[in-house]
Amino acid sequence: MADTTATAGGRESFLGYFKRTWRQNIIYIGFIVVFLFFAATLYDKGFLAPNNLLNIARQTAMIAVMAVAMTLVLSSGEIDLSVGAVAGLASVTTAMAITWGGLPAGIAIGLLTGVAVGLINGLLSTRLMIPTFLTTLAMMGIAKGTAMWISDTAAIPVLDPLYPAIFGGGNLGPIPTLLIWILVVGVIGHVVLRRTKFGRQVLAVGGNVVAARYSGINTSRVKLWVIVISAVTASLAGMLYAGRLQTGRFQLGEGDELSVIAAVVLGGTSLFGGKGTVIGSIIGALMIGVINNGLILMGLEYSQQLIARGGIIILAVALSQAGTRPA
Amino acid sequence: MADTTATAGGRESFLGYFKRTWRQNIIYIGFIVVFLFFAATLYDKGFLAPNNLLNIARQTAMIAVMAVAMTLVLSSGEIDLSVGAVAGLASVTTAMAITWGGLPAGIAIGLLTGVAVGLINGLLSTRLMIPTFLTTLAMMGIAKGTAMWISDTAAIPVLDPLYPAIFGGGNLGPIPTLLIWILVVGVIGHVVLRRTKFGRQVLAVGGNVVAARYSGINTSRVKLWVIVISAVTASLAGMLYAGRLQTGRFQLGEGDELSVIAAVVLGGTSLFGGKGTVIGSIIGALMIGVINNGLILMGLEYSQQLIARGGIIILAVALSQAGTRPA
Amino acid sequence: MIELAAKPIAVEMAAISKRFGGVHALREVSFSARSGEIHALLGENGAGKSTILKTLRGVQAPDSGTITIGGEVFDRLTPHVARQKGIGMIFQEMSLVPTLSVAQNVFLANELLTSAGLIDDRAMERRSAEIFGSMGVSINPAAIVADLSTGQQQLTEIAKALSQNAAVLVLDEPTSALTAGEVDILFGLLRRLRAEGKAIVYVSHRMDEIFRIADHATVLRDGRLIDSRPIADYTLATLIADIMGKATRDLSEFTTASTAQDEVILRVEHLSSKLRHGGDVSFSLRRGEVLGIAGLLGAGRSRLARMLFGLEPIAGGTITLRGRTTTIGSPKQATELGLALVPEDRRRQGLVLAHSIQDNIELPILKRLGSSPFVDLFKSRATTDDLIKRLAIKTVSREAAANSLSGGNQQKIVIGKWLATDPDILIMDEPTAGIDIGSKGEVLRLVRELAAEGKSIIFISSELAELMAVSDSIAVMSGGRLVETVDKADLLSSPGDAAELRAEQKLQLIVQRGGNHG
Amino acid sequence: QSPDEALAALANQTLSTGPNGESPVSASEVTLSNDELAQIKAMGATAAIVMHYGGDDWSQAQINGLETQFAAMGIEVIATTDAGFSSAKQVSDIETILAQNPDIIVSIPTDPTATATAYRQAAEAGVKLVFMDNVPAGFVAGTDYVSVVSADNYGNGVASAHLMAKALNGEGQIGIVFHAADFFVTRQRYDAFKATIEQSYPDIEVVAEQGIGGPDFTGDADRAASAMMVGNAEIDGIWAVWDVPAEGVIAAARANGRDDLIITTIDLGENVAIDMARGGFIKGLGAQRPFDQGVTEAMLAGYGLLGKDAPAYVALPALPVEKANLLDAWQAVYSTEAPATVSGSMN
Ligand SMILES: Nc1ncnc2c1ncn2[C@@H]1O[C@H](COP(=O)(O)OP(=O)(O)OP(=O)(O)O)[C@@H](O)[C@H]1O
Ligand SMILES: Nc1ncnc2c1ncn2[C@@H]1O[C@H](COP(=O)(O)OP(=O)(O)OP(=O)(O)O)[C@@H](O)[C@H]1O
Ligand SMILES: [Mg+2]
Ligand SMILES: [Mg+2]
């Protein structure tokens, strides 16, 4: 929305303008502040080493990829708590399918897992009108249980060497494939939300579902699609996990839903729908990655890391806010 | 709200009436269905044994207590993700304070922990206008880290025998004190939300913050109070954990935020604010407790339990909905 | 003058200025209201009326200027202080909490308590019922506000303001969704309050109301104070000239000869809603015809509009569109069939308030903006700019959030977004609510132009003068049934101004009678 | 003493001592005669398994061992629970299970203090308790519970230290990825590893230590190990507290192009076994014998039913695993052939 609303200026109240825009820009300022802080304090500990920066990208990739789809979900006024568990399930189904049927089977089954989960989530929510919070929370348990059950809670090794090269493990020249995945998914997500009719409908449904329906939008279809997209993207993230660790395992992605939603909210997307920014979400994910990385490099204990991470997030948000607010 | 809305009748459309009420009543029907199902299938496995039923109450007490305050939080249009971690922190501070200064010190420090956390959460949210999702998420890490740090990740035993008798461990005649805590907190919460000016303000702020402000309600003060109440209640839950387990430990309460919010949403409170029901939340918590208990008694494997729990929640919600919908 | 001087000043606002970003909403505007007087505040859309009144109610802080109440001088008020000082207000954008009941809203932040200090919802419902009773309207005090029609919400707002027993009562377009009957009741109440010595500030774009009720008028234009004088000093023409800054035509001047062709494009037979029993609507609409729909509040006019637009399920009856019997299951389908609906509640049904004007206008025409999945931004901008110009929407840019516009300008966006769909049948539900006298003329002219182009229009309005001006024939609804269709020619039995008035009275009579039967 | 000698010595001894300092009895001394078995079968007893956490190969093998032996003893397993490391949930699980009046509970306490009351309730209800690895606070063997069967976690820590030293040829820089929670089993491993390195290998320097909190242990370990490699370019090896974090360390080493990194850990999971078989990063690990442990626990439960005198503390020795003995070790740990994924990776 940045491009369509930033120039509103003029007529609207300053307070309104400020309230509308600070959450849109905050994350960039926050990100830069945090990055510079670590660059300054940790320059001798390799924070700026190219490999460390690439590591951050690698470690953040799955969260970032899921955050792109979650941006759509939150923009449409819904939520998806099942992404972490679905990623775990997809890592298992993909790994099992590769063992049985090779690479194509693995990829197909992995993505189909997402489609199936998404359809269940979506149909329950749009047909039976069960809030997505409940359907996806229930799905979180179902997906995890299913993954445990079909894998017998064991790790399923991925032995095909090509798979990890494409999904998560390899490099393309000097660039990790995971970084490419972030870019590809991010660009698609950004264009979909900003430039397509579907993206407009998503934002309208999240902004005012009644007005959207009165405008001739099939609101349940839009929601269904958004939920399916989220599940498929979660599956992709699971496949990336499987590639990076050369393993499918039900625990992969566990708890990611909170990190993903945090990245998206940090990025400036509203939990209440109607506005969202994909770029912000990716920066949000990277910011969390940078903080995690920097705190470890600092040599803090785990407990101190937890405290510092919370503090930094609040500080970054507060600082950026002060930055956008005039004298 | 039930008593004031049920009679709306007349003018309003049936669809409107239906949409408005089903989420309010659904939980009771769902709860009864689930309960009867387990009673029928598990009657020979001790499900209906008085002690088993009391156990369910005991096991659900902390979630139920936190759900009461969370009902206020969600009703006001905010969220509190820190409750689980705050419970853990309070269990540690209470246990440590009892070791140093005895029972009164323990109780005082435990509650003060909640007040402190609540004020930080609340002031950051209302003064710096950082969304509560972010402040309380950050607080989740800070509280957990602090609890790990001051306890050195160890369990702190509570040796005073009186403490567990009051908080969580004991019985009053045949009734577990935990059940009494649920009742006391539940009744207070219900009366506050339904029958006090403060409760009405909470609902107004969540329903339409502009209208609330226009009506002369100090909206940030209302939000601050709600957030403080939530943190104090989380501390109380932590103290109950400490009493029940005769231990303070940072992991107590970990992950409870999701169960608490689930109980509240299941109970019919909107994630978007403006309406809430304390009784529904408690029933929601009990329902989750009953399901957990029943599935274990059934002898299911853990993975199957997860799947079944998700399925039952969806079924219960869907069934109750069909029940309220005519022909 | 002597009489005026005798009435004490209840509240005085001096040199109030207020900017929103680059917009000067108010420039050194002074305004005072006297006890025992009804003071009309007038001005075109975006003139600054709501802004100055919100300042008075303490929900917006002025950039400069002072407010004097009861001898006390304030730089700014808060909602709380304003209320303590006895200022009550009915806001233009209704400020009810949708999730609470009517009674809970009426007494919000002013709850009745039991002796134990707990809220007494029953007592509040009883008191609300009494207030509604004294207003002569029937609204269930236990109903949830979100389920009310716009008119009912407006009545609830009025009840809320009345329950506070304010010394200064501010009404910002309280009648935009009300029919003549409710307006009469409201005026009765206002006269009584005036007699009790209350100061009343009244905003309306309905000129006839001003002359009926106001003692004094203040006119704003572009955030400036233009004039303030007793109503007796004005004629309709001079008042409109003050408001618009130029002379404008009277509504009746938009009356043109009927452009209806013979082809029946829409025929509705015995239509009834699933959500309310006892409905029965039959009519036919010809190409190029403007069919006005009149009725009392709750007569089922909006319901009819929703049924035709696929928003409300149909229990029985048939809809025949261009000779083919159709079922319309969703607004999407309705749009594809060439229908459009300008809904009555702009904030709830018409706009995504946080989104820009352009985004709002784009919404129903996404299909037309190119065949690719991408939005044709160029075309979208062009369409938006065109509509902003055509409807004279007062905004700095098409990128401004709908929220930041004045009420009347928001309404224009809603009209604009449906005009952009270029429909064959345009259903307009109270389309001129909140639109100023000049623009209202423009909208009516537009409707006639569309009719002349061969479009058909169903025009629902509570303002009979406007219905008379724009319609070819007028259907009267009551209790969900269409009871009578009158040809305008029959109402206008004799030419001239006097006849016009008589025609309106005749129509009013039919509307009332329909109500009595139903 | 060379690492190899130290490892050889380890095979015959158990380094851990019981909760009250009891010296360990070998698992091979726990037996049931045919007569006793018949007696137990006739009882038609029921048992419940209360785990601290179910999501790893160790737990599954343990449960398999228990179920196999219980089946042989004609005991029905009526419930299996997983507390997900939460002591509160474990207490609830125990209470719930007590509603079914089981005769036996086999369990590993998440937290010896917090769960004590719940176990006490079970003991008072006459349930025969057998513990894995650790016992609740204040419990007395013979009266409160039957016995505790421990994998030699301390010994495994020692083994993984010697294996690390062996792969490093006795010198180099290493990092430690430990469990950032006061959990008995993981704490013992960490203490043992660190003490052994410090005492026996003065030329090995611990240059980095990082705790991980979970629940995403793989990801946490990945981040921690990556940072160690960035911050200490010279680092030669990393120790991970169990196999799941070790997988994260492997991913980090791979991503950072550190094909020469040496990793040792504890627990023989399938993935680390595959890596070891391929000659990858994992040069050695200390394995527990969870299947046998489960079998032993089940038999001790039988002791309890019979009222037979049981040893207070039974321990299974640590099993150092290297590529050379990998397939045999698998057999020893899981009582099955190594899967094709592992054996097929040997070259
Ligand atoms: N919150 C806001 N942000 C930005 N601009 C605003 C805001 N509120 C009002 N304005 C601008 O201030 C000007 C005056 O608006 P106001 O609402 O007072 O007009 P009004 O006279 O009440 O018009 P109407 O008759 O249409 O209700 C308008 O140009 C409007 O766009
Ligand atoms: N979108 C909607 N869907 C279903 N019911 C609605 C909707 N909007 C309003 N209603 C219900 O319809 C009832 C009547 O409102 P409506 O606007 O239909 O009045 P009406 O009978 O058409 O009156 P009027 O003739 O004044 O327009 C309201 O009380 C409300 O409960
Ligand atoms: Mg206005
Ligand atoms: Mg209407």
Short mmCIF file of N, CA and C in Angstrom, two decimals, chain C residues 385-432:
data_model
loop_
_atom_site.label_atom_id
_atom_site.label_comp_id
_atom_site.label_asym_id
_atom_site.label_seq_id
_atom_site.Cartn_x
_atom_site.Cartn_y
_atom_site.Cartn_z
N ASP C 385 -9.85 9.74 -11.32
CA ASP C 385 -9.76 11.19 -11.51
C ASP C 385 -11.01 11.73 -12.17
N ASP C 386 -11.49 10.97 -13.14
CA ASP C 386 -12.68 11.39 -13.86
C ASP C 386 -13.87 11.54 -12.91
N LEU C 387 -14.01 10.55 -12.01
CA LEU C 387 -15.14 10.59 -11.09
C LEU C 387 -14.98 11.68 -10.05
N ILE C 388 -13.76 11.89 -9.61
CA ILE C 388 -13.52 12.95 -8.63
C ILE C 388 -13.97 14.28 -9.23
N LYS C 389 -13.65 14.45 -10.49
CA LYS C 389 -14.03 15.69 -11.15
C LYS C 389 -15.55 15.74 -11.36
N ARG C 390 -16.08 14.65 -11.86
CA ARG C 390 -17.48 14.64 -12.24
C ARG C 390 -18.37 14.88 -11.02
N LEU C 391 -18.00 14.29 -9.88
CA LEU C 391 -18.83 14.43 -8.69
C LEU C 391 -18.33 15.52 -7.76
N ALA C 392 -17.32 16.26 -8.21
CA ALA C 392 -16.74 17.33 -7.39
C ALA C 392 -16.40 16.84 -5.99
N ILE C 393 -15.70 15.71 -5.92
CA ILE C 393 -15.29 15.17 -4.62
C ILE C 393 -14.14 16.03 -4.09
N LYS C 394 -14.30 16.53 -2.90
CA LYS C 394 -13.31 17.44 -2.36
C LYS C 394 -12.21 16.64 -1.67
N THR C 395 -11.07 16.54 -2.35
CA THR C 395 -9.95 15.78 -1.78
C THR C 395 -8.67 16.30 -2.40
N VAL C 396 -7.56 16.14 -1.66
CA VAL C 396 -6.29 16.57 -2.24
C VAL C 396 -5.81 15.61 -3.31
N SER C 397 -6.14 14.33 -3.14
CA SER C 397 -5.65 13.40 -4.13
C SER C 397 -6.48 12.14 -4.10
N ARG C 398 -6.39 11.36 -5.15
CA ARG C 398 -7.11 10.10 -5.21
C ARG C 398 -6.51 9.09 -4.26
N GLU C 399 -5.34 9.42 -3.70
CA GLU C 399 -4.66 8.49 -2.80
C GLU C 399 -5.12 8.68 -1.36
N ALA C 400 -5.91 9.71 -1.10
CA ALA C 400 -6.33 9.97 0.28
C ALA C 400 -7.25 8.85 0.76
N ALA C 401 -7.10 8.49 2.03
CA ALA C 401 -7.97 7.45 2.58
C ALA C 401 -9.40 7.97 2.65
N ALA C 402 -10.34 7.10 2.37
CA ALA C 402 -11.74 7.49 2.39
C ALA C 402 -12.11 8.11 3.73
N ASN C 403 -11.50 7.58 4.77
CA ASN C 403 -11.72 8.05 6.13
C ASN C 403 -11.48 9.52 6.32
N SER C 404 -10.56 10.08 5.54
CA SER C 404 -10.13 11.45 5.78
C SER C 404 -11.04 12.44 5.08
N LEU C 405 -12.05 11.95 4.39
CA LEU C 405 -12.96 12.87 3.70
C LEU C 405 -14.15 13.22 4.58
N SER C 406 -14.76 14.33 4.26
CA SER C 406 -15.98 14.69 4.99
C SER C 406 -17.09 13.74 4.59
N GLY C 407 -18.13 13.69 5.43
CA GLY C 407 -19.20 12.71 5.23
C GLY C 407 -19.80 12.75 3.84
N GLY C 408 -20.10 13.94 3.37
CA GLY C 408 -20.74 14.08 2.07
C GLY C 408 -19.82 13.60 0.95
N ASN C 409 -18.55 13.88 1.09
CA ASN C 409 -17.60 13.45 0.07
C ASN C 409 -17.42 11.95 0.07
N GLN C 410 -17.52 11.33 1.24
CA GLN C 410 -17.48 9.87 1.29
C GLN C 410 -18.66 9.29 0.52
N GLN C 411 -19.82 9.91 0.72
CA GLN C 411 -21.01 9.43 0.03
C GLN C 411 -20.81 9.52 -1.49
N LYS C 412 -20.12 10.56 -1.91
CA LYS C 412 -19.90 10.71 -3.34
C LYS C 412 -19.02 9.60 -3.89
N ILE C 413 -18.07 9.13 -3.09
CA ILE C 413 -17.23 8.01 -3.56
C ILE C 413 -18.10 6.80 -3.81
N VAL C 414 -19.03 6.56 -2.88
CA VAL C 414 -19.88 5.38 -3.03
C VAL C 414 -20.70 5.47 -4.31
N ILE C 415 -21.24 6.65 -4.56
CA ILE C 415 -21.99 6.81 -5.81
C ILE C 415 -21.05 6.60 -6.99
N GLY C 416 -19.86 7.19 -6.87
CA GLY C 416 -18.90 7.12 -7.97
C GLY C 416 -18.50 5.70 -8.29
N LYS C 417 -18.27 4.91 -7.24
CA LYS C 417 -17.74 3.58 -7.53
C LYS C 417 -18.77 2.74 -8.26
N TRP C 418 -20.05 3.03 -8.04
CA TRP C 418 -21.05 2.25 -8.76
C TRP C 418 -21.37 2.82 -10.12
N LEU C 419 -21.21 4.15 -10.25
CA LEU C 419 -21.36 4.73 -11.59
C LEU C 419 -20.31 4.14 -12.52
N ALA C 420 -19.12 3.91 -11.96
CA ALA C 420 -18.02 3.41 -12.78
C ALA C 420 -18.31 2.05 -13.39
N THR C 421 -19.24 1.31 -12.79
CA THR C 421 -19.53 -0.02 -13.35
C THR C 421 -20.43 0.08 -14.57
N ASP C 422 -20.94 1.26 -14.85
CA ASP C 422 -21.76 1.47 -16.03
C ASP C 422 -22.90 0.47 -16.09
N PRO C 423 -23.77 0.46 -15.08
CA PRO C 423 -24.81 -0.56 -15.00
C PRO C 423 -26.01 -0.24 -15.88
N ASP C 424 -26.80 -1.26 -16.21
CA ASP C 424 -28.06 -1.03 -16.91
C ASP C 424 -29.14 -0.62 -15.91
N ILE C 425 -29.06 -1.23 -14.73
CA ILE C 425 -30.04 -0.91 -13.70
C ILE C 425 -29.28 -0.45 -12.47
N LEU C 426 -29.53 0.77 -12.08
CA LEU C 426 -28.82 1.32 -10.92
C LEU C 426 -29.81 1.47 -9.78
N ILE C 427 -29.53 0.76 -8.69
CA ILE C 427 -30.38 0.89 -7.51
C ILE C 427 -29.66 1.83 -6.55
N MET C 428 -30.34 2.87 -6.15
CA MET C 428 -29.69 3.82 -5.24
C MET C 428 -30.51 3.91 -3.96
N ASP C 429 -29.86 3.54 -2.85
CA ASP C 429 -30.56 3.57 -1.57
C ASP C 429 -30.10 4.80 -0.79
N GLU C 430 -30.93 5.74 -0.66
CA GLU C 430 -30.61 7.02 0.00
C GLU C 430 -29.28 7.58 -0.51
N PRO C 431 -29.18 7.78 -1.80
CA PRO C 431 -27.86 8.15 -2.34
C PRO C 431 -27.43 9.56 -1.95
N THR C 432 -28.37 10.43 -1.60
CA THR C 432 -27.96 11.81 -1.35
C THR C 432 -27.80 12.12 0.13
#
